[in-house]
């Protein structure tokens, strides 16, 4: 993908099945793909294969095919549909007519424009030397409230470091509800399981 005139190798993210559609056979297929990726260098960003239709800044009355580009992190092999597991959206990839390369764009006043070098650095997509930076989940900065959903699940209303306020679902393995302080400083992926008021149990 081309970002502000420089070329970068990124990954492609393709949909498989909804969580409710995963049976033993499909789960085994997903596990096989994950195992094949372990030990390899994963990209700092991925382009979602599914197309979205968005307007161009220079042609607000028309819409063009684009692909969402999200930050990726080491040791991650999939996401759910829930806000891309809170991974950041870096922009949108468009392939200009007559070319084979995708170019990263950003939204500006309701339309897409090519990502400029200064903007890519300002948004920490590229460093000063033009290298693509790694972007993962933002940390939880504060948990506002925790409530029980069921006997085995809790929902926590949390603020993330990128400014979003989100609801995180936590499985309860033993003991009561997690205190709000347990969430602060963790990644959303580290809040999936709570046991006895200790650190989350690894699944």
CSV table of N, CA, C and O in Angstrom, one decimal, residues 1-3 8-13 43-50 52 54 66-72 84 87-95 102-106 112 115 123 125 132-133 135:
chain,number,residue,atom,x,y,z
A,1,UNK,N,0.8,-1.2,0.0
A,1,UNK,CA,0.0,0.0,0.0
A,1,UNK,C,0.9,1.2,0.0
A,1,UNK,O,1.9,1.3,0.6
A,2,UNK,N,0.4,2.3,-0.7
A,2,UNK,CA,1.2,3.5,-0.7
A,2,UNK,C,0.6,4.5,0.3
A,2,UNK,O,-0.6,4.7,0.4
A,3,UNK,N,1.5,5.0,1.2
A,3,UNK,CA,1.1,6.0,2.2
A,3,UNK,C,2.0,7.2,2.0
A,3,UNK,O,3.2,7.1,2.2
A,8,UNK,N,4.4,0.3,1.5
A,8,UNK,CA,4.5,-0.5,2.7
A,8,UNK,C,3.7,-1.8,2.5
A,8,UNK,O,2.7,-1.8,1.8
A,9,UNK,N,4.2,-2.8,3.1
A,9,UNK,CA,3.6,-4.2,3.0
A,9,UNK,C,2.7,-4.3,4.1
A,9,UNK,O,3.1,-4.2,5.3
A,10,UNK,N,1.4,-4.5,3.8
A,10,UNK,CA,0.4,-4.7,4.9
A,10,UNK,C,-0.3,-6.0,4.6
A,10,UNK,O,-0.2,-6.7,3.6
A,11,UNK,N,-1.2,-6.5,5.6
A,11,UNK,CA,-1.9,-7.7,5.4
A,11,UNK,C,-3.3,-7.5,4.9
A,11,UNK,O,-3.8,-6.3,4.7
A,12,UNK,N,-4.1,-8.6,4.7
A,12,UNK,CA,-5.4,-8.5,4.2
A,12,UNK,C,-6.3,-9.3,5.2
A,12,UNK,O,-6.0,-10.4,5.6
A,13,UNK,N,-7.4,-8.7,5.6
A,13,UNK,CA,-8.3,-9.3,6.6
A,13,UNK,C,-9.6,-9.7,5.8
A,13,UNK,O,-10.3,-8.9,5.2
A,43,UNK,N,2.0,-8.1,10.0
A,43,UNK,CA,2.1,-6.7,9.5
A,43,UNK,C,1.6,-5.7,10.6
A,43,UNK,O,1.0,-6.1,11.6
A,44,UNK,N,2.0,-4.5,10.4
A,44,UNK,CA,1.6,-3.4,11.3
A,44,UNK,C,0.2,-2.9,11.0
A,44,UNK,O,-0.4,-2.2,11.9
A,45,UNK,N,-0.3,-3.3,9.9
A,45,UNK,CA,-1.6,-2.8,9.5
A,45,UNK,C,-2.2,-3.9,8.5
A,45,UNK,O,-1.5,-4.6,7.9
A,46,UNK,N,-3.6,-3.9,8.5
A,46,UNK,CA,-4.2,-4.8,7.5
A,46,UNK,C,-5.4,-4.0,6.8
A,46,UNK,O,-5.9,-3.1,7.4
A,47,UNK,N,-5.6,-4.4,5.6
A,47,UNK,CA,-6.7,-3.9,4.8
A,47,UNK,C,-7.9,-4.9,4.8
A,47,UNK,O,-7.7,-6.1,4.5
A,48,UNK,N,-9.1,-4.4,5.1
A,48,UNK,CA,-10.2,-5.3,5.2
A,48,UNK,C,-10.7,-5.5,3.7
A,48,UNK,O,-10.9,-4.5,3.0
A,49,UNK,N,-10.8,-6.8,3.4
A,49,UNK,CA,-11.2,-7.1,2.0
A,49,UNK,C,-12.6,-6.6,1.6
A,49,UNK,O,-12.8,-6.2,0.4
A,50,UNK,N,-13.5,-6.5,2.5
A,50,UNK,CA,-14.8,-6.1,2.2
A,50,UNK,C,-14.8,-4.6,1.8
A,50,UNK,O,-14.2,-3.8,2.4
A,52,UNK,N,-16.3,-0.8,1.2
A,52,UNK,CA,-17.3,0.1,1.6
A,52,UNK,C,-17.4,1.3,0.6
A,52,UNK,O,-16.4,1.5,-0.1
A,54,UNK,N,-17.7,5.1,-0.2
A,54,UNK,CA,-17.5,6.4,0.5
A,54,UNK,C,-17.3,7.5,-0.6
A,54,UNK,O,-16.8,7.3,-1.6
A,66,UNK,N,-13.9,1.6,-1.4
A,66,UNK,CA,-12.7,1.8,-0.5
A,66,UNK,C,-12.7,0.6,0.4
A,66,UNK,O,-13.6,-0.2,0.6
A,67,UNK,N,-11.5,0.4,1.1
A,67,UNK,CA,-11.3,-0.6,2.0
A,67,UNK,C,-10.8,0.0,3.3
A,67,UNK,O,-9.9,0.8,3.3
A,68,UNK,N,-11.4,-0.4,4.4
A,68,UNK,CA,-11.0,0.1,5.7
A,68,UNK,C,-9.6,-0.5,6.1
A,68,UNK,O,-9.3,-1.7,5.8
A,69,UNK,N,-8.7,0.3,6.6
A,69,UNK,CA,-7.4,-0.1,7.0
A,69,UNK,C,-7.3,0.1,8.5
A,69,UNK,O,-7.5,1.2,9.0
A,70,UNK,N,-6.9,-1.0,9.2
A,70,UNK,CA,-6.9,-0.9,10.7
A,70,UNK,C,-5.5,-1.3,11.1
A,70,UNK,O,-4.7,-2.0,10.4
A,71,UNK,N,-5.1,-0.8,12.3
A,71,UNK,CA,-3.8,-1.2,12.9
A,71,UNK,C,-3.9,-2.6,13.3
A,71,UNK,O,-4.9,-3.1,13.7
A,72,UNK,N,-2.7,-3.2,13.4
A,72,UNK,CA,-2.6,-4.6,13.8
A,72,UNK,C,-1.6,-4.8,14.9
A,72,UNK,O,-0.8,-3.8,15.1
A,84,UNK,N,-13.9,-3.9,15.5
A,84,UNK,CA,-12.6,-4.4,15.1
A,84,UNK,C,-11.8,-4.7,16.4
A,84,UNK,O,-10.6,-4.5,16.4
A,87,UNK,N,-9.3,-2.1,17.7
A,87,UNK,CA,-8.1,-1.7,17.0
A,87,UNK,C,-8.4,-0.4,16.2
A,87,UNK,O,-9.5,-0.2,15.8
A,88,UNK,N,-7.4,0.5,16.1
A,88,UNK,CA,-7.6,1.8,15.5
A,88,UNK,C,-7.8,1.7,13.9
A,88,UNK,O,-7.2,0.9,13.3
A,89,UNK,N,-8.8,2.5,13.4
A,89,UNK,CA,-8.9,2.7,12.0
A,89,UNK,C,-7.9,3.7,11.5
A,89,UNK,O,-8.0,4.9,12.0
A,90,UNK,N,-7.0,3.3,10.7
A,90,UNK,CA,-5.9,4.2,10.2
A,90,UNK,C,-6.4,5.1,9.0
A,90,UNK,O,-5.8,6.1,8.8
A,91,UNK,N,-7.3,4.6,8.3
A,91,UNK,CA,-7.8,5.3,7.1
A,91,UNK,C,-8.5,4.3,6.1
A,91,UNK,O,-9.0,3.2,6.5
A,92,UNK,N,-8.5,4.7,4.9
A,92,UNK,CA,-9.2,3.9,3.8
A,92,UNK,C,-8.3,3.8,2.6
A,92,UNK,O,-7.7,4.8,2.2
A,93,UNK,N,-8.2,2.6,2.1
A,93,UNK,CA,-7.4,2.3,0.9
A,93,UNK,C,-8.2,2.4,-0.4
A,93,UNK,O,-9.3,1.7,-0.4
A,94,UNK,N,-7.8,3.1,-1.3
A,94,UNK,CA,-8.4,3.3,-2.6
A,94,UNK,C,-7.4,2.9,-3.7
A,94,UNK,O,-6.2,3.2,-3.5
A,95,UNK,N,-7.9,2.3,-4.8
A,95,UNK,CA,-7.0,2.0,-5.9
A,95,UNK,C,-7.3,2.9,-7.0
A,95,UNK,O,-8.4,2.8,-7.7
A,102,UNK,N,-2.9,0.3,-4.0
A,102,UNK,CA,-3.8,0.9,-3.1
A,102,UNK,C,-3.1,2.1,-2.4
A,102,UNK,O,-2.0,2.0,-2.0
A,103,UNK,N,-3.9,3.2,-2.3
A,103,UNK,CA,-3.3,4.4,-1.7
A,103,UNK,C,-4.2,4.7,-0.4
A,103,UNK,O,-5.4,4.7,-0.5
A,104,UNK,N,-3.5,5.0,0.7
A,104,UNK,CA,-4.2,5.3,1.9
A,104,UNK,C,-4.8,6.7,1.9
A,104,UNK,O,-4.1,7.7,1.5
A,105,UNK,N,-6.1,6.8,2.2
A,105,UNK,CA,-6.8,8.1,2.3
A,105,UNK,C,-7.3,8.3,3.7
A,105,UNK,O,-7.5,7.4,4.5
A,106,UNK,N,-7.6,9.5,4.0
A,106,UNK,CA,-8.3,9.9,5.3
A,106,UNK,C,-9.6,10.6,5.0
A,106,UNK,O,-9.7,11.2,3.9
A,112,UNK,N,-13.1,11.6,1.2
A,112,UNK,CA,-11.7,11.0,1.3
A,112,UNK,C,-10.7,11.8,0.5
A,112,UNK,O,-11.0,12.3,-0.6
A,115,UNK,N,-3.7,10.5,2.0
A,115,UNK,CA,-3.0,10.8,3.3
A,115,UNK,C,-1.7,11.5,3.0
A,115,UNK,O,-0.9,11.0,2.3
A,123,UNK,N,-0.6,11.7,12.9
A,123,UNK,CA,-1.5,10.6,13.4
A,123,UNK,C,-0.7,9.4,13.8
A,123,UNK,O,-1.3,8.4,14.2
A,125,UNK,N,0.9,7.3,12.1
A,125,UNK,CA,0.8,6.1,11.2
A,125,UNK,C,2.3,5.8,10.7
A,125,UNK,O,2.7,4.7,10.6
A,132,UNK,N,6.3,2.5,8.8
A,132,UNK,CA,4.9,2.2,9.2
A,132,UNK,C,5.0,1.8,10.7
A,132,UNK,O,5.7,0.8,11.0
A,133,UNK,N,4.2,2.5,11.6
A,133,UNK,CA,4.3,2.2,13.0
A,133,UNK,C,3.2,1.1,13.4
A,133,UNK,O,2.2,1.0,12.7
A,135,UNK,N,0.3,-0.3,15.6
A,135,UNK,CA,-0.9,0.2,16.4
A,135,UNK,C,-1.7,-0.9,16.9
A,135,UNK,O,-2.2,-1.8,16.1
